mmCIF file of C-alpha atoms in Angstrom:
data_model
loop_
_atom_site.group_PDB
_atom_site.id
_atom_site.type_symbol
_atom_site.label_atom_id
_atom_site.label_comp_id
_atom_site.label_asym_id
_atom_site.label_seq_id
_atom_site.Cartn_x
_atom_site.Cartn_y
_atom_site.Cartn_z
ATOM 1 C CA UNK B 245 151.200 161.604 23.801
ATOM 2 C CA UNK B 246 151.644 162.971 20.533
ATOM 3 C CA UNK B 247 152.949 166.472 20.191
ATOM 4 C CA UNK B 248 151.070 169.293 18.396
ATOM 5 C CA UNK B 249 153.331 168.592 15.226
ATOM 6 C CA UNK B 250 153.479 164.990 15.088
ATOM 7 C CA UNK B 251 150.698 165.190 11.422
ATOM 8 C CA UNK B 252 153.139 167.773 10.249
ATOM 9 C CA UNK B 253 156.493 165.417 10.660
ATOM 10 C CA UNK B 254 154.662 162.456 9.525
ATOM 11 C CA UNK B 255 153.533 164.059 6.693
ATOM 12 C CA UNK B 256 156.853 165.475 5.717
ATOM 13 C CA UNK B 257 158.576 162.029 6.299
ATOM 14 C CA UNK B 258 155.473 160.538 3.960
ATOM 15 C CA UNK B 259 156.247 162.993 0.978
ATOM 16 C CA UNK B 260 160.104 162.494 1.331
ATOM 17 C CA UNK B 261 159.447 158.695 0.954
ATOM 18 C CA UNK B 262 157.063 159.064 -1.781
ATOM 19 C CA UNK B 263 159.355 161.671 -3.707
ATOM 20 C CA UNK B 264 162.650 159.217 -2.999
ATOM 21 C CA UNK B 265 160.588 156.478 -4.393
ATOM 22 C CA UNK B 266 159.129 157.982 -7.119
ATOM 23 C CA UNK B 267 162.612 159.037 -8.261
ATOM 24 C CA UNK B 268 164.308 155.752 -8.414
ATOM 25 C CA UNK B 269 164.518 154.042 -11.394
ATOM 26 C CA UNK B 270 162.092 151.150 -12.319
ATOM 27 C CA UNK B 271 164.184 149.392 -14.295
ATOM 28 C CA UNK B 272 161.669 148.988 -17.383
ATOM 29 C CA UNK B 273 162.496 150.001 -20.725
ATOM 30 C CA UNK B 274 159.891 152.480 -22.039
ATOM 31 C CA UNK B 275 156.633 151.270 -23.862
ATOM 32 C CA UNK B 276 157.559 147.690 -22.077
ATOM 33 C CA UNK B 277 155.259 146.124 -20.453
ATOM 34 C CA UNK B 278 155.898 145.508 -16.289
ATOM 35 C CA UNK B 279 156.938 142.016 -15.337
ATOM 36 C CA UNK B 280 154.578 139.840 -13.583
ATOM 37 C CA UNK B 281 153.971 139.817 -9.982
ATOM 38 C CA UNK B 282 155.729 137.441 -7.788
ATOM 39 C CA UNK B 283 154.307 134.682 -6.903
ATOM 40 C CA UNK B 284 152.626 134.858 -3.350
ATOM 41 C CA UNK B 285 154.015 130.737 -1.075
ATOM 42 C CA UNK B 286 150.694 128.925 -0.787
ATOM 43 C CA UNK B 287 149.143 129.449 2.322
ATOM 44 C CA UNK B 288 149.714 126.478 5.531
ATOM 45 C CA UNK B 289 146.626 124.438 5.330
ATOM 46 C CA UNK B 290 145.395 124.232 9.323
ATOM 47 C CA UNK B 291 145.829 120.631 10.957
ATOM 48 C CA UNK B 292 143.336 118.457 11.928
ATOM 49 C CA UNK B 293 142.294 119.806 15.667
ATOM 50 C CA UNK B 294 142.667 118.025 18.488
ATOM 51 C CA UNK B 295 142.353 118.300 22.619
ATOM 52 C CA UNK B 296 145.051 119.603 24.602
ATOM 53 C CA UNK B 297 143.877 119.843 27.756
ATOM 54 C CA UNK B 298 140.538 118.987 29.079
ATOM 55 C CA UNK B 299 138.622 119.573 32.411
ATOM 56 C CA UNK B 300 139.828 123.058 33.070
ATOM 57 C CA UNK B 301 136.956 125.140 35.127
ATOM 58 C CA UNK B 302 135.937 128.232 32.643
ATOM 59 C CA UNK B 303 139.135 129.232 31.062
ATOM 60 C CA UNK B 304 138.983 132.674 30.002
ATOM 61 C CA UNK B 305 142.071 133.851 29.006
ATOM 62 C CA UNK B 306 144.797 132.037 26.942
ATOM 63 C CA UNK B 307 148.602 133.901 26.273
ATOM 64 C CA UNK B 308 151.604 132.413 25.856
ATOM 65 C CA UNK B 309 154.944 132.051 27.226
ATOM 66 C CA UNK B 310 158.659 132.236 24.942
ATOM 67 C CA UNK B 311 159.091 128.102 24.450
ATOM 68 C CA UNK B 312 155.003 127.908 23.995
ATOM 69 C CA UNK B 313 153.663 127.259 26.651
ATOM 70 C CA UNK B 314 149.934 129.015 27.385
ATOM 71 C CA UNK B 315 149.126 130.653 30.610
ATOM 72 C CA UNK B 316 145.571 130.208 31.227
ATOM 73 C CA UNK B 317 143.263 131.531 33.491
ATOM 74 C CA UNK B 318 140.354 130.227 35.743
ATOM 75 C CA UNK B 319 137.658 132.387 35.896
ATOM 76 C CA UNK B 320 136.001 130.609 38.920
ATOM 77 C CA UNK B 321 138.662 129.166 40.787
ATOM 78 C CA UNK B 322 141.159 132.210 40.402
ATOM 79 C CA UNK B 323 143.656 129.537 39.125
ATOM 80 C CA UNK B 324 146.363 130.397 36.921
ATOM 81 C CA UNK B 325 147.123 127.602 34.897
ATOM 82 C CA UNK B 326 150.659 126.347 32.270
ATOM 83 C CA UNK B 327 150.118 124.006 29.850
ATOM 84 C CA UNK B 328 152.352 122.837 28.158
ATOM 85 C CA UNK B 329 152.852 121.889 23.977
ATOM 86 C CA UNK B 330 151.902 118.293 24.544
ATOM 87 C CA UNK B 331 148.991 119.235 27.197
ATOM 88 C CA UNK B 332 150.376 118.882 30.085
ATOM 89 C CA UNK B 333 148.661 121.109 32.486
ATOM 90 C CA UNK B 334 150.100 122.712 36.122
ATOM 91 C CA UNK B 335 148.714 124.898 38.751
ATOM 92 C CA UNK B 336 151.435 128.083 38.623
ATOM 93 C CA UNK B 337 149.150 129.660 41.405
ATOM 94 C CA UNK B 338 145.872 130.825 42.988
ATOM 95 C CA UNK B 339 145.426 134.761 42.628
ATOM 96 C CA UNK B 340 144.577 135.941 45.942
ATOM 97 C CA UNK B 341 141.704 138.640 46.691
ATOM 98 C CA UNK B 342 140.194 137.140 43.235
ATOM 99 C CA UNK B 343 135.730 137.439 43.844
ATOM 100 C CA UNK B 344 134.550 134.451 41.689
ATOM 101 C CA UNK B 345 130.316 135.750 40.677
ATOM 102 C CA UNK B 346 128.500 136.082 37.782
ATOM 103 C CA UNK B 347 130.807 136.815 35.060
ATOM 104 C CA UNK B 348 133.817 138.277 37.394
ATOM 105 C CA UNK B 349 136.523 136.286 38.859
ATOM 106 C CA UNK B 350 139.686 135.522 37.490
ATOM 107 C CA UNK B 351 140.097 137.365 34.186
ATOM 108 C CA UNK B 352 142.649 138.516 32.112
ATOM 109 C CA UNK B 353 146.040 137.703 31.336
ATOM 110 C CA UNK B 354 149.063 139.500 29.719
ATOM 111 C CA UNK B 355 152.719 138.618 29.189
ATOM 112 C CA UNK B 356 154.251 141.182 27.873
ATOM 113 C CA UNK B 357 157.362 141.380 25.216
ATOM 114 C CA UNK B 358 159.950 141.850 28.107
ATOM 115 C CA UNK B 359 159.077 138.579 29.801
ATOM 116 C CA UNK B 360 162.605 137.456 29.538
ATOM 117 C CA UNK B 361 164.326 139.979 31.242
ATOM 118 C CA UNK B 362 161.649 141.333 33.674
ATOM 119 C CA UNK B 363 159.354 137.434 33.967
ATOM 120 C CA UNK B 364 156.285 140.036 35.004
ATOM 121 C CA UNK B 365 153.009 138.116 34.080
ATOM 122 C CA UNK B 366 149.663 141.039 34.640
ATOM 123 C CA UNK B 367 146.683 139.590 35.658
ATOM 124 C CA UNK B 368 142.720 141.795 35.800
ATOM 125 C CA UNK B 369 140.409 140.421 38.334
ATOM 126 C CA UNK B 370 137.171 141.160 40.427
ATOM 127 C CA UNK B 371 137.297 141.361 44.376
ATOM 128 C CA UNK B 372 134.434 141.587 46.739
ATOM 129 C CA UNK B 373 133.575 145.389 45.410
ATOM 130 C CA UNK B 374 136.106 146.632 41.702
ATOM 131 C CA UNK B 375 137.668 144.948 39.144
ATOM 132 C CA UNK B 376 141.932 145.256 39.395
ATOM 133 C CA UNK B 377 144.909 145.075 37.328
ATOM 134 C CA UNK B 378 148.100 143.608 38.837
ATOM 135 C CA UNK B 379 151.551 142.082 38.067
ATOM 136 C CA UNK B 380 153.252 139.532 40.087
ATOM 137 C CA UNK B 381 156.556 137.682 38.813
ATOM 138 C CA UNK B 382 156.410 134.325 36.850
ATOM 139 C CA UNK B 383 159.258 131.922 37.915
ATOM 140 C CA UNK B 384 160.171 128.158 38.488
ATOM 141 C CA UNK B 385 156.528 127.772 37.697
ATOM 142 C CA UNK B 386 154.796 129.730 39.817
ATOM 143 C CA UNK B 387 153.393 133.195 40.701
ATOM 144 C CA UNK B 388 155.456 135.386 42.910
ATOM 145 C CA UNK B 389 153.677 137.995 45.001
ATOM 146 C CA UNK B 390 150.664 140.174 43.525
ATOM 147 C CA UNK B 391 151.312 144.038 43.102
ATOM 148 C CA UNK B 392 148.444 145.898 42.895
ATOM 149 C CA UNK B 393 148.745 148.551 39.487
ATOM 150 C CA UNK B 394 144.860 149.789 39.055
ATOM 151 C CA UNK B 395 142.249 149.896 41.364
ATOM 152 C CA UNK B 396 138.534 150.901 41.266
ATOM 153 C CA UNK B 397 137.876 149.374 37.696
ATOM 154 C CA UNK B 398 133.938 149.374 38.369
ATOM 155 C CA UNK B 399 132.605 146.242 39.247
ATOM 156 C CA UNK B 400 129.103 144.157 38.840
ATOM 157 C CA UNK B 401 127.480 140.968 38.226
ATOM 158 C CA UNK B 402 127.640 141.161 34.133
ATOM 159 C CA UNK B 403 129.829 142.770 31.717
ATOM 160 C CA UNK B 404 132.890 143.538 33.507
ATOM 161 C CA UNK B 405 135.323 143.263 30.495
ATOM 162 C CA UNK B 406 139.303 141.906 31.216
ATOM 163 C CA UNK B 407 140.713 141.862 28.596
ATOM 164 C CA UNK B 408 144.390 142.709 28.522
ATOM 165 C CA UNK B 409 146.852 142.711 25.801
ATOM 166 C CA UNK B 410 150.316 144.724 25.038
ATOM 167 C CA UNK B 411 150.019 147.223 22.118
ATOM 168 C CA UNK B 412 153.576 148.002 19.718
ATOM 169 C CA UNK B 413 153.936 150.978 22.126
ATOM 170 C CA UNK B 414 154.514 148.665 24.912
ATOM 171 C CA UNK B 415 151.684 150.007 26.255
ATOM 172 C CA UNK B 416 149.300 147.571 28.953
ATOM 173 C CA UNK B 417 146.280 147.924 27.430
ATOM 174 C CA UNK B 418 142.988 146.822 29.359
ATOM 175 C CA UNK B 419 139.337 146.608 27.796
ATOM 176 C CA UNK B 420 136.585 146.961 30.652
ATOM 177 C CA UNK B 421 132.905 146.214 30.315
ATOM 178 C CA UNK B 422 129.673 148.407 31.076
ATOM 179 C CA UNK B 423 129.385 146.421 34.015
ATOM 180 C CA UNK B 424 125.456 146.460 33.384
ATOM 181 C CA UNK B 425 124.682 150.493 32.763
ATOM 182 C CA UNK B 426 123.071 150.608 29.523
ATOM 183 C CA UNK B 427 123.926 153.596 28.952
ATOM 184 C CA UNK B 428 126.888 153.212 28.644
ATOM 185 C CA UNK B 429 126.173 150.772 25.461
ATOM 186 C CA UNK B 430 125.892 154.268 23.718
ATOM 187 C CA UNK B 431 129.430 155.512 24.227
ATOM 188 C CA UNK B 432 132.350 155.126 22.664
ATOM 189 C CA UNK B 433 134.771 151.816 24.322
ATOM 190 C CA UNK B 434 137.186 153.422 27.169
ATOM 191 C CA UNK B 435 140.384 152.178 27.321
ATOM 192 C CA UNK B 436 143.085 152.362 29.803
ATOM 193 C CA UNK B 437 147.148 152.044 28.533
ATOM 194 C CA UNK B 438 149.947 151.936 31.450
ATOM 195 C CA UNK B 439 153.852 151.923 30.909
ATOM 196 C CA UNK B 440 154.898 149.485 32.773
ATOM 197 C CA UNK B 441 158.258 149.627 32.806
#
C-alpha cells in the first residue's frame, strides 16, 4: 500500500525528469527545422490459423509455460491439461475437490514470473459450496499436491468469475463474478491481490 506521500515523491521525481530533459540540448541549430521521425519496422502480418489441439472438454483458461507450452484448463472434467508447440496434448493432473455445474468447475489458471525457481502453478475452482484459489507445484509433468490459499469466494450456478493473472507488482490477482445477485451488476468490480511469495 501506498504511503500518504507517494503523489508527492512521484510528482517530485516527474518535475526532476521533465526539468533534466528540458535542459539537455536538442541538438538543432536555431530556426532549423526538426529532423523527421524515425521510421516505425512494419508490423508482423498474423499467419494463417490453424488447429492445435482438438477435442478438449470446455477449455477455459489458456497460460503458458517458459519453452511455450500452454497449461489449459478443463472446466468440466477438472483436468489440467500441457500442450505442447506442435499440439501435442497431456493430462498434468485432475484438481481434486473441483464441483463441475453450471458455469463452475475447473477455472482459472496462473503461472506466475517465478515459475523457474519456485514451479508453483495457482489454480481458482468451485467445490460443492465456494469458489477457491490454490497453488500446487508443476513438475515432471504433473501437479504436485493442492494448497489451499483463499477460501469462501462465493459460489453459484452462473457468474462465478476465475480469472487469474499476475500484475507487475507480482501481485496474484483474481477477478470473481456476481455469482447471480444483480445487484451487484451496479457496483464497482472487486478484486482480490495476494503476495505469494
Amino acid at each position: 500500500m501506498r504511503g500518504p506521500g507517494w503523489r508527492r515523491a512521484a510528482l517530485a521525481v516527474g518535475a526532476g525528469a521533465l526539468s533534466s530533459a528540458c535542459g539537455a540540448s536538442t541538438g538543432l541549430t536555431p530556426g532549423a527545422s526538426p529532423p523527421p521521425p524515425a521510421a516505425s519496422p512494419p508490423a508482423a502480418q498474423p499467419g494463417q490459423p490453424r488447429v492445435l489441439a482438438s477435442g478438449l472438454a470446455v477449455p477455459w483458461a489458456i497460460p503458458f509455460l517458459p519453452g511455450g507450452a500452454a497449461l489449459v484448463t478443463e472446466r468440466d472434467t477438472a483436468r489440467l491439461l500441457r500442450v505442447t508447440p506442435q499440439g501435442q496434448v497431456a493430462v498434468a493432473g485432475t484438481i481434486p475437490g473441483v464441483a463441475p455445474g453450471g458455469e463452475g468447475g475447473l477455472l482459472g489458471v496462473a503461472v506466475p514470473p517465478s515459475f523457474r525457481q519456485d514451479r508453483l502453478v495457482y489454480v481458482y475452482f468451485s467445490t460443492a459450496g465456494d469458489n477457491r484459489i490454490a497453488r500446487f507445484r508443476y513438475a515432471g509433468g504433473r501437479i504436485g499436491p493442492l494448497h489451499t490459499l483463499v477460501t469462501g469466494i462465493p459460489h453459484a450456478a452462473i457468474h462465478n468469475g476465475g480469472r487469474l493473472a499476475f500484475g507487475p507488482d507480482g501481485m496474484l490477482y483474481a477477478g470473481t463474478g456476481e455469482h447471480g445477485e444483480s445487484a451487484l451488476l451496479r457496483t464497482r468490480p472487486r478484486w482480490a491481490a495476494r503476495s505469494c511469495g
